[in-house]
Amino acid sequence: GFVDRYGVKRPWICLALMQAALLFSYQAAAKSGSAVVFGATTTLVFLSLGGSWAIGSTACSRAFGPAIAPYVFSYLFLGYSVATAVGPGLIKVFGIEAALLMVTVTSLGSAALAMAYPEGEPDTPPSD
């Protein structure tokens, strides 16, 4: 895949920026009145979430070895569980626009952290 060819850093940055753009425009897609636009945006949001699982687990395995995988996925599931429990409360208090802005900023922060990460392991693709 992309990570095998390009390493972790560049695909992660692309994914995080795509996710931020999609989340930022999600309300507009919902208000567009087009089921196709809203459906495509929703599908791409879930695609980016799945991509983060794939890239994140690969990065951790490269950095710490494959034995770390159960812990990585445990934390991912825990994070999504907490977000599922806390998210509706945040939306109730702050509104959907603010909640989407929060996750957009988080995605941008993730891209910024990846940009600051030095080149090399675990970014370097495995040699053939």
PDB file of N, CA, C and O in Angstrom, residues 2-3 5 8 18 20 22 29 31 44 53 63 66 70 75-76 80-81 93-94 98 102 114 116 120 122 125-126:
ATOM      1  N   PHE A   2       0.213   2.359   0.260  1.00  0.00           N
ATOM      2  CA  PHE A   2       0.898   3.650   0.276  1.00  0.00           C
ATOM      3  C   PHE A   2       2.016   3.690   1.310  1.00  0.00           C
ATOM      4  O   PHE A   2       3.077   4.237   1.064  1.00  0.00           O
ATOM      5  N   VAL A   3       1.764   3.126   2.479  1.00  0.00           N
ATOM      6  CA  VAL A   3       2.758   3.168   3.548  1.00  0.00           C
ATOM      7  C   VAL A   3       3.990   2.351   3.166  1.00  0.00           C
ATOM      8  O   VAL A   3       5.119   2.745   3.461  1.00  0.00           O
ATOM      9  N   ARG A   5       5.096   1.940   0.209  1.00  0.00           N
ATOM     10  CA  ARG A   5       5.788   2.647  -0.866  1.00  0.00           C
ATOM     11  C   ARG A   5       6.379   3.980  -0.415  1.00  0.00           C
ATOM     12  O   ARG A   5       7.483   4.340  -0.800  1.00  0.00           O
ATOM     13  N   VAL A   8       5.413   6.291   6.395  1.00  0.00           N
ATOM     14  CA  VAL A   8       4.262   6.658   7.220  1.00  0.00           C
ATOM     15  C   VAL A   8       3.939   8.147   7.123  1.00  0.00           C
ATOM     16  O   VAL A   8       2.787   8.548   7.038  1.00  0.00           O
ATOM     17  N   MET A  18      -6.844  15.613   4.417  1.00  0.00           N
ATOM     18  CA  MET A  18      -8.100  15.251   3.761  1.00  0.00           C
ATOM     19  C   MET A  18      -9.221  15.166   4.793  1.00  0.00           C
ATOM     20  O   MET A  18     -10.320  15.679   4.584  1.00  0.00           O
ATOM     21  N   ALA A  20      -9.399  16.651   7.713  1.00  0.00           N
ATOM     22  CA  ALA A  20      -9.716  17.993   8.201  1.00  0.00           C
ATOM     23  C   ALA A  20     -10.603  18.738   7.209  1.00  0.00           C
ATOM     24  O   ALA A  20     -11.590  19.375   7.603  1.00  0.00           O
ATOM     25  N   LEU A  22     -12.607  17.443   4.953  1.00  0.00           N
ATOM     26  CA  LEU A  22     -13.936  16.813   4.923  1.00  0.00           C
ATOM     27  C   LEU A  22     -14.761  17.196   6.154  1.00  0.00           C
ATOM     28  O   LEU A  22     -15.949  17.515   6.033  1.00  0.00           O
ATOM     29  N   ALA A  29     -21.987  20.019   3.381  1.00  0.00           N
ATOM     30  CA  ALA A  29     -22.457  18.843   2.639  1.00  0.00           C
ATOM     31  C   ALA A  29     -23.834  18.422   3.134  1.00  0.00           C
ATOM     32  O   ALA A  29     -24.710  18.065   2.338  1.00  0.00           O
ATOM     33  N   LYS A  31     -26.085  20.345   4.483  1.00  0.00           N
ATOM     34  CA  LYS A  31     -27.074  21.368   4.125  1.00  0.00           C
ATOM     35  C   LYS A  31     -27.224  21.546   2.619  1.00  0.00           C
ATOM     36  O   LYS A  31     -28.055  22.333   2.174  1.00  0.00           O
ATOM     37  N   LEU A  44     -16.261   9.330   2.544  1.00  0.00           N
ATOM     38  CA  LEU A  44     -14.856   9.724   2.590  1.00  0.00           C
ATOM     39  C   LEU A  44     -14.377   9.974   4.019  1.00  0.00           C
ATOM     40  O   LEU A  44     -13.216   9.696   4.347  1.00  0.00           O
ATOM     41  N   TRP A  53      -6.494   4.160  11.121  1.00  0.00           N
ATOM     42  CA  TRP A  53      -6.257   2.896  11.834  1.00  0.00           C
ATOM     43  C   TRP A  53      -5.144   2.109  11.147  1.00  0.00           C
ATOM     44  O   TRP A  53      -4.257   1.565  11.800  1.00  0.00           O
ATOM     45  N   ALA A  63       7.817   1.034  14.643  1.00  0.00           N
ATOM     46  CA  ALA A  63       8.600   1.681  15.694  1.00  0.00           C
ATOM     47  C   ALA A  63       8.864   0.761  16.875  1.00  0.00           C
ATOM     48  O   ALA A  63       9.951   0.784  17.451  1.00  0.00           O
ATOM     49  N   PRO A  66       5.888  -5.792  16.112  1.00  0.00           N
ATOM     50  CA  PRO A  66       4.515  -6.257  15.938  1.00  0.00           C
ATOM     51  C   PRO A  66       3.819  -6.657  17.232  1.00  0.00           C
ATOM     52  O   PRO A  66       2.595  -6.704  17.294  1.00  0.00           O
ATOM     53  N   PRO A  70      -1.717  -5.432  19.731  1.00  0.00           N
ATOM     54  CA  PRO A  70      -2.907  -5.507  20.596  1.00  0.00           C
ATOM     55  C   PRO A  70      -3.123  -4.232  21.409  1.00  0.00           C
ATOM     56  O   PRO A  70      -4.254  -3.821  21.634  1.00  0.00           O
ATOM     57  N   TYR A  75      -6.114   0.855  22.364  1.00  0.00           N
ATOM     58  CA  TYR A  75      -6.221   2.295  22.547  1.00  0.00           C
ATOM     59  C   TYR A  75      -7.114   2.934  21.492  1.00  0.00           C
ATOM     60  O   TYR A  75      -7.866   3.868  21.793  1.00  0.00           O
ATOM     61  N   LEU A  76      -7.035   2.451  20.256  1.00  0.00           N
ATOM     62  CA  LEU A  76      -7.921   2.985  19.222  1.00  0.00           C
ATOM     63  C   LEU A  76      -9.385   2.730  19.569  1.00  0.00           C
ATOM     64  O   LEU A  76     -10.222   3.637  19.488  1.00  0.00           O
ATOM     65  N   TYR A  80     -12.270   5.621  20.452  1.00  0.00           N
ATOM     66  CA  TYR A  80     -13.557   5.746  19.769  1.00  0.00           C
ATOM     67  C   TYR A  80     -14.721   5.510  20.727  1.00  0.00           C
ATOM     68  O   TYR A  80     -15.772   6.134  20.598  1.00  0.00           O
ATOM     69  N   SER A  81     -14.539   4.648  21.699  1.00  0.00           N
ATOM     70  CA  SER A  81     -15.593   4.414  22.697  1.00  0.00           C
ATOM     71  C   SER A  81     -15.828   5.658  23.543  1.00  0.00           C
ATOM     72  O   SER A  81     -16.976   6.053  23.782  1.00  0.00           O
ATOM     73  N   VAL A  93     -23.804  20.662  24.320  1.00  0.00           N
ATOM     74  CA  VAL A  93     -23.307  21.870  24.980  1.00  0.00           C
ATOM     75  C   VAL A  93     -22.830  22.914  23.968  1.00  0.00           C
ATOM     76  O   VAL A  93     -23.172  24.093  24.080  1.00  0.00           O
ATOM     77  N   PHE A  94     -22.041  22.489  22.999  1.00  0.00           N
ATOM     78  CA  PHE A  94     -21.381  23.438  22.093  1.00  0.00           C
ATOM     79  C   PHE A  94     -22.035  23.557  20.716  1.00  0.00           C
ATOM     80  O   PHE A  94     -21.761  24.502  19.984  1.00  0.00           O
ATOM     81  N   ALA A  98     -19.392  23.513  16.431  1.00  0.00           N
ATOM     82  CA  ALA A  98     -18.210  23.552  17.296  1.00  0.00           C
ATOM     83  C   ALA A  98     -17.583  22.165  17.437  1.00  0.00           C
ATOM     84  O   ALA A  98     -16.353  22.032  17.451  1.00  0.00           O
ATOM     85  N   MET A 102     -13.850  21.165  16.436  1.00  0.00           N
ATOM     86  CA  MET A 102     -12.900  20.516  17.355  1.00  0.00           C
ATOM     87  C   MET A 102     -12.188  19.344  16.686  1.00  0.00           C
ATOM     88  O   MET A 102     -10.963  19.211  16.803  1.00  0.00           O
ATOM     89  N   ALA A 114       2.892  15.301  12.439  1.00  0.00           N
ATOM     90  CA  ALA A 114       3.570  14.442  11.465  1.00  0.00           C
ATOM     91  C   ALA A 114       4.593  15.238  10.659  1.00  0.00           C
ATOM     92  O   ALA A 114       5.679  14.727  10.355  1.00  0.00           O
ATOM     93  N   ALA A 116       6.310  17.703  11.724  1.00  0.00           N
ATOM     94  CA  ALA A 116       7.444  17.980  12.609  1.00  0.00           C
ATOM     95  C   ALA A 116       8.277  16.736  12.887  1.00  0.00           C
ATOM     96  O   ALA A 116       9.408  16.844  13.343  1.00  0.00           O
ATOM     97  N   GLY A 120      12.993   9.245   8.495  1.00  0.00           N
ATOM     98  CA  GLY A 120      13.630   8.013   8.951  1.00  0.00           C
ATOM     99  C   GLY A 120      12.642   7.129   9.686  1.00  0.00           C
ATOM    100  O   GLY A 120      11.441   7.297   9.578  1.00  0.00           O
ATOM    101  N   PRO A 122      10.018   5.560  12.120  1.00  0.00           N
ATOM    102  CA  PRO A 122       9.405   4.459  11.386  1.00  0.00           C
ATOM    103  C   PRO A 122       8.888   4.848  10.012  1.00  0.00           C
ATOM    104  O   PRO A 122       8.123   4.133   9.401  1.00  0.00           O
ATOM    105  N   PRO A 125      10.104   3.249   4.352  1.00  0.00           N
ATOM    106  CA  PRO A 125       9.494   1.976   3.923  1.00  0.00           C
ATOM    107  C   PRO A 125      10.496   0.837   4.047  1.00  0.00           C
ATOM    108  O   PRO A 125      11.706   1.066   3.953  1.00  0.00           O
ATOM    109  N   PRO A 126      10.009  -0.363   4.265  1.00  0.00           N
ATOM    110  CA  PRO A 126      10.926  -1.503   4.351  1.00  0.00           C
ATOM    111  C   PRO A 126      11.653  -1.708   3.021  1.00  0.00           C
ATOM    112  O   PRO A 126      11.096  -1.471   1.967  1.00  0.00           O
TER     113      PRO A 126
END
